[in-house]
Short mmCIF file of C-alpha atoms in Angstrom, two decimals:
data_model
loop_
_atom_site.label_atom_id
_atom_site.label_comp_id
_atom_site.label_asym_id
_atom_site.label_seq_id
_atom_site.Cartn_x
_atom_site.Cartn_y
_atom_site.Cartn_z
CA UNK P 1 74.07 -14.25 48.66
CA UNK P 2 74.84 -16.80 51.36
CA UNK P 3 78.44 -17.98 51.63
CA UNK P 4 79.93 -21.11 53.19
CA UNK P 5 80.79 -18.94 56.20
CA UNK P 6 77.15 -17.95 56.54
CA UNK P 7 76.03 -21.57 56.35
CA UNK P 8 78.37 -22.46 59.19
CA UNK P 9 76.61 -19.91 61.43
CA UNK P 10 73.38 -21.90 61.26
CA UNK P 11 72.79 -23.57 64.65
CA UNK P 12 72.33 -26.97 62.99
CA UNK P 13 76.03 -26.80 62.12
CA UNK P 14 77.23 -25.89 65.60
CA UNK P 15 78.63 -29.41 66.26
CA UNK P 16 80.20 -29.63 62.79
CA UNK P 17 83.71 -28.52 61.90
CA UNK P 18 85.66 -27.45 58.83
CA UNK P 19 88.52 -29.95 58.42
CA UNK P 20 89.98 -28.74 55.10
CA UNK P 21 89.63 -26.15 52.33
CA UNK P 22 89.51 -23.13 54.63
CA UNK P 23 90.52 -20.78 51.79
CA UNK P 24 87.18 -21.45 50.08
CA UNK P 25 84.90 -20.39 52.92
CA UNK P 26 83.81 -17.24 51.06
CA UNK P 27 82.34 -19.24 48.18
CA UNK P 28 78.64 -18.74 47.54
CA UNK P 29 75.94 -21.33 48.18
CA UNK P 30 72.85 -21.38 45.96
CA UNK P 31 71.78 -25.04 46.01
CA UNK P 32 71.79 -28.05 48.37
CA UNK P 33 72.29 -31.56 46.99
CA UNK P 34 72.47 -34.98 48.65
CA UNK P 35 74.84 -37.52 47.07
CA UNK P 36 73.44 -41.04 46.73
CA UNK P 37 75.16 -42.15 43.53
CA UNK P 38 78.82 -42.08 42.42
CA UNK P 39 78.26 -39.86 39.33
CA UNK P 40 76.66 -37.03 41.24
CA UNK P 41 78.77 -34.38 39.49
CA UNK P 42 76.62 -34.22 36.35
CA UNK P 43 73.58 -33.31 38.46
CA UNK P 44 75.18 -30.30 40.16
CA UNK P 45 74.11 -26.79 39.15
CA UNK P 46 77.08 -24.82 40.50
CA UNK P 47 77.56 -23.15 43.87
CA UNK P 48 76.28 -26.34 45.50
CA UNK P 49 76.51 -27.53 49.06
CA UNK P 50 76.90 -31.31 48.64
CA UNK P 51 75.87 -33.49 51.58
CA UNK P 52 77.11 -37.08 51.60
CA UNK P 53 77.91 -40.06 53.79
CA UNK P 54 80.26 -41.39 51.00
CA UNK P 55 78.16 -44.58 51.06
CA UNK P 56 78.51 -45.37 47.34
CA UNK P 57 82.32 -45.11 47.49
CA UNK P 58 82.92 -45.82 51.16
CA UNK P 59 85.56 -48.49 50.52
CA UNK P 60 87.52 -46.74 47.76
CA UNK P 61 89.84 -43.91 48.81
CA UNK P 62 90.95 -43.29 45.22
CA UNK P 63 87.35 -42.68 44.10
CA UNK P 64 86.80 -40.41 47.04
CA UNK P 65 89.83 -38.32 46.06
CA UNK P 66 88.68 -38.18 42.43
CA UNK P 67 85.28 -37.05 43.62
CA UNK P 68 86.80 -34.07 45.42
CA UNK P 69 88.79 -33.11 42.30
CA UNK P 70 85.71 -33.39 40.04
CA UNK P 71 83.53 -31.44 42.50
CA UNK P 72 86.06 -28.63 42.58
CA UNK P 73 86.09 -28.44 38.77
CA UNK P 74 82.29 -28.40 38.63
CA UNK P 75 82.08 -25.27 40.81
CA UNK P 76 80.79 -27.12 43.86
CA UNK P 77 81.23 -24.71 46.77
CA UNK P 78 81.37 -27.06 49.75
CA UNK P 79 81.15 -30.72 50.78
CA UNK P 80 79.58 -31.80 54.07
CA UNK P 81 80.48 -35.40 54.98
CA UNK P 82 78.59 -37.33 57.61
CA UNK P 83 80.98 -39.45 59.71
CA UNK P 84 80.29 -42.42 61.96
CA UNK P 85 77.96 -44.36 59.68
CA UNK P 86 79.92 -45.50 56.58
CA UNK P 87 83.23 -43.74 57.22
CA UNK P 88 84.66 -43.35 60.69
CA UNK P 89 86.61 -40.22 59.80
CA UNK P 90 87.50 -38.15 56.77
CA UNK P 91 90.74 -39.55 55.26
CA UNK P 92 93.83 -37.34 55.41
CA UNK P 93 94.32 -37.70 51.65
CA UNK P 94 90.87 -36.19 51.07
CA UNK P 95 91.73 -33.27 53.31
CA UNK P 96 95.01 -32.69 51.43
CA UNK P 97 93.28 -32.60 48.03
CA UNK P 98 90.49 -30.36 49.39
CA UNK P 99 93.13 -27.92 50.64
CA UNK P 100 94.79 -27.94 47.20
CA UNK P 101 91.45 -27.32 45.48
CA UNK P 102 90.33 -24.81 48.15
CA UNK P 103 87.11 -26.81 48.48
CA UNK P 104 85.78 -26.65 52.06
CA UNK P 105 85.18 -30.03 53.72
CA UNK P 106 82.82 -30.01 56.66
CA UNK P 107 82.64 -32.96 59.01
CA UNK P 108 79.06 -33.37 60.28
CA UNK P 109 78.03 -35.68 63.14
CA UNK P 110 76.17 -38.95 62.59
CA UNK P 111 73.00 -37.79 64.38
CA UNK P 112 72.48 -34.76 62.17
CA UNK P 113 69.47 -35.40 59.93
CA UNK P 114 69.76 -34.43 56.26
CA UNK P 115 66.31 -32.80 56.07
CA UNK P 116 67.22 -30.52 59.01
CA UNK P 117 70.34 -29.36 57.16
CA UNK P 118 68.48 -28.88 53.90
CA UNK P 119 65.62 -26.90 55.45
CA UNK P 120 67.95 -24.68 57.44
CA UNK P 121 70.18 -23.92 54.47
CA UNK P 122 67.29 -23.37 52.06
CA UNK P 123 65.71 -20.97 54.51
CA UNK P 124 68.98 -19.10 54.56
CA UNK P 125 69.30 -19.05 50.77
CA UNK P 126 65.74 -18.17 49.76
CA UNK P 127 64.16 -16.23 52.61
CA UNK P 128 66.86 -13.85 53.75
CA UNK P 129 70.39 -12.62 53.08
CA UNK P 130 71.90 -14.37 56.10
CA UNK P 131 71.04 -16.30 59.22
CA UNK P 132 71.06 -13.16 61.39
CA UNK P 133 68.30 -11.47 59.40
CA UNK P 134 66.17 -14.65 59.42
CA UNK P 135 66.39 -14.84 63.17
CA UNK P 136 65.75 -11.13 63.53
CA UNK P 137 62.55 -11.37 61.51
CA UNK P 138 61.46 -14.45 63.45
CA UNK P 139 61.98 -12.83 66.86
CA UNK P 140 60.32 -9.59 65.72
CA UNK P 141 57.28 -11.54 64.52
CA UNK P 142 57.03 -13.18 67.96
CA UNK P 143 57.41 -9.97 69.97
CA UNK P 144 54.88 -7.97 67.95
CA UNK P 145 52.45 -10.87 67.36
CA UNK P 146 52.92 -10.99 63.59
CA UNK P 147 51.75 -14.59 63.30
CA UNK P 148 48.53 -16.61 63.47
CA UNK P 149 49.50 -20.15 64.45
CA UNK P 150 51.77 -20.65 67.44
CA UNK P 151 52.54 -24.24 66.51
CA UNK P 152 53.82 -23.20 63.10
CA UNK P 153 56.01 -20.56 64.77
CA UNK P 154 57.48 -23.20 67.06
CA UNK P 155 58.30 -25.47 64.11
CA UNK P 156 59.77 -22.60 62.14
CA UNK P 157 61.93 -21.73 65.14
CA UNK P 158 63.32 -25.26 65.28
CA UNK P 159 64.49 -24.95 61.67
CA UNK P 160 66.45 -21.88 62.72
CA UNK P 161 67.85 -23.56 65.80
CA UNK P 162 65.45 -21.83 68.19
CA UNK P 163 63.41 -24.19 70.35
CA UNK P 164 61.11 -21.78 72.19
CA UNK P 165 59.84 -24.45 74.60
CA UNK P 166 63.29 -25.74 75.49
CA UNK P 167 65.63 -22.74 75.23
CA UNK P 168 65.89 -19.78 77.60
CA UNK P 169 65.89 -16.17 76.50
CA UNK P 170 66.95 -12.80 77.88
CA UNK P 171 66.26 -9.43 76.26
CA UNK P 172 68.65 -6.53 76.74
CA UNK P 173 67.58 -3.18 75.26
CA UNK P 174 69.90 -0.25 74.54
CA UNK P 175 68.12 3.06 74.07
CA UNK P 176 69.05 6.66 73.42
CA UNK P 177 67.73 9.36 75.77
CA UNK P 178 64.22 10.22 74.58
CA UNK P 179 64.82 13.98 74.51
CA UNK P 180 68.02 13.78 72.41
CA UNK P 181 68.21 14.42 68.72
CA UNK P 182 69.57 11.34 66.97
CA UNK P 183 70.78 11.12 63.37
CA UNK P 184 71.02 8.10 61.05
CA UNK P 185 74.73 7.63 61.72
CA UNK P 186 74.12 7.32 65.45
CA UNK P 187 71.29 4.84 64.84
CA UNK P 188 73.72 2.88 62.68
CA UNK P 189 76.31 2.98 65.45
CA UNK P 190 73.74 1.61 67.91
CA UNK P 191 73.10 -1.31 65.57
CA UNK P 192 76.85 -1.87 65.35
CA UNK P 193 76.95 -1.99 69.13
CA UNK P 194 74.20 -4.62 69.13
CA UNK P 195 76.08 -6.71 66.55
CA UNK P 196 79.23 -6.51 68.66
CA UNK P 197 77.45 -7.61 71.83
CA UNK P 198 75.63 -10.42 69.99
CA UNK P 199 78.88 -11.68 68.48
CA UNK P 200 80.57 -11.55 71.89
CA UNK P 201 77.89 -13.79 73.39
CA UNK P 202 77.82 -16.11 70.40
CA UNK P 203 81.52 -16.83 70.91
CA UNK P 204 80.49 -18.56 74.12
CA UNK P 205 79.65 -22.16 73.17
CA UNK P 206 76.52 -22.21 75.35
CA UNK P 207 74.92 -19.25 73.56
CA UNK P 208 73.35 -19.56 70.13
CA UNK P 209 71.84 -17.02 67.69
CA UNK P 210 71.38 -13.87 69.88
CA UNK P 211 69.51 -11.87 67.19
CA UNK P 212 68.67 -8.19 67.66
CA UNK P 213 65.77 -6.02 66.56
CA UNK P 214 65.69 -2.25 66.26
CA UNK P 215 63.26 0.65 66.56
CA UNK P 216 63.80 4.38 65.93
CA UNK P 217 65.94 5.00 69.04
CA UNK P 218 66.72 1.59 70.45
CA UNK P 219 67.98 -1.93 69.75
CA UNK P 220 67.13 -5.08 71.67
CA UNK P 221 69.24 -8.23 71.71
CA UNK P 222 67.51 -11.51 72.50
CA UNK P 223 70.10 -13.82 74.04
CA UNK P 224 69.40 -17.53 73.62
CA UNK P 225 70.80 -20.52 75.51
CA UNK P 226 69.71 -24.04 76.41
CA UNK P 227 70.47 -23.26 80.03
CA UNK P 228 69.09 -20.59 82.35
CA UNK P 229 72.19 -20.93 84.51
CA UNK P 230 74.42 -20.13 81.51
CA UNK P 231 72.64 -16.84 80.94
CA UNK P 232 72.85 -15.93 84.64
CA UNK P 233 76.59 -16.72 84.78
CA UNK P 234 77.33 -14.84 81.53
CA UNK P 235 75.18 -11.79 82.32
CA UNK P 236 77.83 -9.78 84.23
CA UNK P 237 80.24 -10.22 81.31
CA UNK P 238 77.57 -9.25 78.76
CA UNK P 239 76.74 -6.16 80.87
CA UNK P 240 80.43 -5.21 80.84
CA UNK P 241 80.61 -5.77 77.06
CA UNK P 242 77.56 -3.51 76.58
CA UNK P 243 79.39 -0.68 78.32
CA UNK P 244 82.58 -1.31 76.31
CA UNK P 245 80.71 -1.30 72.99
CA UNK P 246 78.72 1.84 73.86
CA UNK P 247 81.89 3.63 74.92
CA UNK P 248 83.60 2.58 71.70
CA UNK P 249 80.95 3.63 69.19
CA UNK P 250 78.77 6.17 71.10
CA UNK P 251 81.16 7.76 73.52
CA UNK P 252 79.44 11.16 73.57
CA UNK P 253 75.87 9.91 73.70
CA UNK P 254 73.83 8.86 76.71
CA UNK P 255 72.64 5.31 76.17
CA UNK P 256 70.44 3.54 78.69
CA UNK P 257 70.57 -0.25 79.06
CA UNK P 258 67.50 -2.24 80.18
CA UNK P 259 67.87 -5.86 81.24
CA UNK P 260 64.74 -8.00 81.05
CA UNK P 261 63.88 -11.30 82.70
CA UNK P 262 65.25 -14.75 81.85
CA UNK P 263 62.29 -16.73 80.51
CA UNK P 264 61.31 -19.55 78.17
CA UNK P 265 58.61 -20.16 75.51
CA UNK P 266 57.03 -17.62 73.14
CA UNK P 267 55.35 -15.56 75.85
CA UNK P 268 58.62 -15.53 77.76
CA UNK P 269 60.42 -13.92 74.78
CA UNK P 270 57.74 -11.20 74.66
CA UNK P 271 57.83 -10.66 78.44
CA UNK P 272 61.60 -10.35 78.56
CA UNK P 273 61.61 -7.83 75.71
CA UNK P 274 58.86 -5.61 77.14
CA UNK P 275 60.34 -5.86 80.63
CA UNK P 276 63.66 -4.59 79.30
CA UNK P 277 61.88 -1.64 77.71
CA UNK P 278 59.83 -0.93 80.86
CA UNK P 279 63.02 -0.99 82.94
CA UNK P 280 64.45 1.83 80.85
CA UNK P 281 61.24 3.83 80.84
CA UNK P 282 60.93 3.66 84.63
CA UNK P 283 64.68 4.05 85.14
CA UNK P 284 64.70 7.35 83.28
CA UNK P 285 62.05 8.63 85.68
CA UNK P 286 63.16 7.22 89.00
CA UNK P 287 66.89 6.41 88.67
CA UNK P 288 68.00 8.81 85.94
CA UNK P 289 71.55 8.99 87.29
CA UNK P 290 72.03 5.27 86.40
CA UNK P 291 72.86 3.78 82.98
CA UNK P 292 71.82 0.17 83.55
CA UNK P 293 68.38 -0.92 84.80
CA UNK P 294 67.51 -4.48 85.73
CA UNK P 295 63.78 -5.15 85.53
CA UNK P 296 63.99 -7.25 88.74
CA UNK P 297 65.23 -4.11 90.55
CA UNK P 298 62.85 -1.74 88.77
CA UNK P 299 59.73 -3.90 88.91
CA UNK P 300 58.02 -1.90 91.65
CA UNK P 301 58.78 1.33 89.86
CA UNK P 302 57.43 -0.15 86.64
CA UNK P 303 54.22 -1.05 88.41
CA UNK P 304 53.97 2.44 89.96
CA UNK P 305 54.55 3.93 86.52
CA UNK P 306 51.60 1.92 85.14
CA UNK P 307 49.31 2.34 88.19
CA UNK P 308 49.83 6.08 88.60
CA UNK P 309 49.75 6.60 84.85
CA UNK P 310 46.99 8.99 83.93
CA UNK P 311 46.50 10.08 87.57
CA UNK P 312 49.96 11.61 87.84
CA UNK P 313 48.78 15.18 87.26
CA UNK P 314 45.96 14.89 89.82
CA UNK P 315 48.26 13.28 92.39
CA UNK P 316 50.88 15.93 91.93
CA UNK P 317 48.35 18.74 92.26
CA UNK P 318 46.73 17.30 95.39
CA UNK P 319 49.99 17.39 97.34
CA UNK P 320 52.46 19.73 95.64
CA UNK P 321 50.21 22.22 93.89
CA UNK P 322 51.23 25.08 96.21
CA UNK P 323 54.93 24.22 96.29
CA UNK P 324 55.95 26.82 93.73
CA UNK P 325 59.52 27.29 94.89
CA UNK P 326 61.76 25.07 92.66
CA UNK P 327 64.44 24.98 95.35
CA UNK P 328 62.02 23.46 97.83
CA UNK P 329 60.74 20.94 95.32
CA UNK P 330 64.23 19.91 94.22
CA UNK P 331 65.22 19.44 97.84
CA UNK P 332 62.24 17.14 98.46
CA UNK P 333 63.00 15.15 95.34
CA UNK P 334 66.68 14.80 96.25
CA UNK P 335 65.74 13.86 99.85
CA UNK P 336 63.87 10.75 98.60
CA UNK P 337 66.56 9.97 96.03
CA UNK P 338 68.96 9.86 98.97
CA UNK P 339 66.73 7.46 100.93
CA UNK P 340 65.65 10.20 103.38
CA UNK P 341 69.26 10.71 104.50
CA UNK P 342 69.76 14.36 105.51
CA UNK P 343 73.56 14.31 105.32
CA UNK P 344 73.61 12.75 101.88
CA UNK P 345 70.90 15.13 100.63
CA UNK P 346 72.90 18.14 101.85
CA UNK P 347 76.05 16.82 100.16
CA UNK P 348 74.22 16.26 96.85
CA UNK P 349 72.76 19.76 96.94
CA UNK P 350 76.02 21.38 98.19
CA UNK P 351 74.25 22.98 101.14
CA UNK P 352 74.41 22.63 104.91
CA UNK P 353 72.33 19.95 106.64
CA UNK P 354 70.36 22.64 108.48
CA UNK P 355 69.38 24.16 105.11
CA UNK P 356 67.79 20.86 104.12
CA UNK P 357 65.94 20.72 107.45
CA UNK P 358 64.68 24.30 106.91
CA UNK P 359 63.41 23.57 103.45
CA UNK P 360 61.61 20.38 104.55
CA UNK P 361 60.00 22.41 107.35
CA UNK P 362 58.79 24.94 104.76
CA UNK P 363 57.27 22.08 102.73
CA UNK P 364 55.47 20.96 105.89
CA UNK P 365 54.04 24.44 106.37
CA UNK P 366 52.83 24.60 102.74
CA UNK P 367 51.42 21.10 102.43
CA UNK P 368 50.63 20.16 106.01
CA UNK P 369 52.67 16.98 105.51
CA UNK P 370 55.74 16.06 107.61
CA UNK P 371 58.46 13.83 106.12
CA UNK P 372 59.06 12.43 109.62
CA UNK P 373 55.50 11.06 109.81
CA UNK P 374 55.24 7.74 107.94
CA UNK P 375 51.83 8.32 106.32
CA UNK P 376 52.68 11.92 105.39
CA UNK P 377 56.04 10.81 103.93
CA UNK P 378 54.26 8.18 101.86
CA UNK P 379 51.97 10.81 100.34
CA UNK P 380 54.87 13.15 99.64
CA UNK P 381 56.85 10.35 98.02
CA UNK P 382 53.98 9.38 95.72
CA UNK P 383 53.60 13.06 94.77
CA UNK P 384 57.34 13.24 93.97
CA UNK P 385 56.94 10.17 91.74
CA UNK P 386 53.99 11.76 89.98
CA UNK P 387 55.99 14.95 89.52
CA UNK P 388 58.86 13.04 87.96
CA UNK P 389 56.47 11.27 85.59
CA UNK P 390 54.98 14.61 84.55
CA UNK P 391 58.43 16.07 83.84
CA UNK P 392 59.36 12.96 81.84
CA UNK P 393 56.16 13.12 79.77
CA UNK P 394 56.87 16.72 78.74
CA UNK P 395 60.26 15.65 77.32
CA UNK P 396 58.66 13.26 74.81
#
């Protein structure tokens, strides 16, 4: 059941503040009521969130204080008072009594519309257990096209505090190595990591819901902000937090991190998510020594992965079919991983530079292709890519 704490997480309440009754924040909320008459108490059902501007008793502090006492006795869970219209601020006497009764008082701004509050809270109460799960379902429906009317999805998003045409989004995916055996506890730990990262970003005032969705071996967090610049500035810190959380909960597991593109609107959410996934898929093939893959850096490899696709076996066989010596093949692969640097290749392989030269010469004799000739090197490099893709496909 939703609590006062859960209600306060709703984006519509982000400019509101609890001014008294902090000890009652764990109280449950089951109903939402708007106060328009002085004797509202008899209409309450219990576990209510009462919204009021105090209009009917705006000039009588004593009646306001009595109202708080009566609401507390009637099992009202929380009172949200709109300031700036009929009362400039919540009186200190009201705050004192609310503290005594442990009845939370929330100060809400003048421009917050009642219907927005009601719809947001009712969604929280009736649709899902808490605001996180509502947002998770909403984002998942967008990514996997589980909806029919885009306009309805946009309106539904606004009720959750997600304006897909105004806000900016970035997907970051964390995924286990495909060839590793993963148990339920480790999947649970990965979700815990996602929650920690999401909470870390939410603590920044310019970030909002940051829901996450999960699959069998991965979780993806969709970061949300009204400003693209805010996401760009915060990204290095989020990246660092990802590594901290992974090290804390999954220290002995290899977890890859894919960072999508910063985009807006419904299609932008989808693009960022799938780009973060593609970055990991291509990164495991072409940059397997890395942990973090930015789509912007991996885009060309992602395209190659898609373009070569089903032709990888043919391409590999055309060029490297007769290279049966694993030592020769590994040298060629390492040579391109080291950007065709002989010294670095030798160091990585723990051999002398002349040994690398000898092996590349042997490859030339077998394939007829010379790494020092631009066109030949291009063919060899494509074949190496195809070979990596073949090896990766056998792991799945």
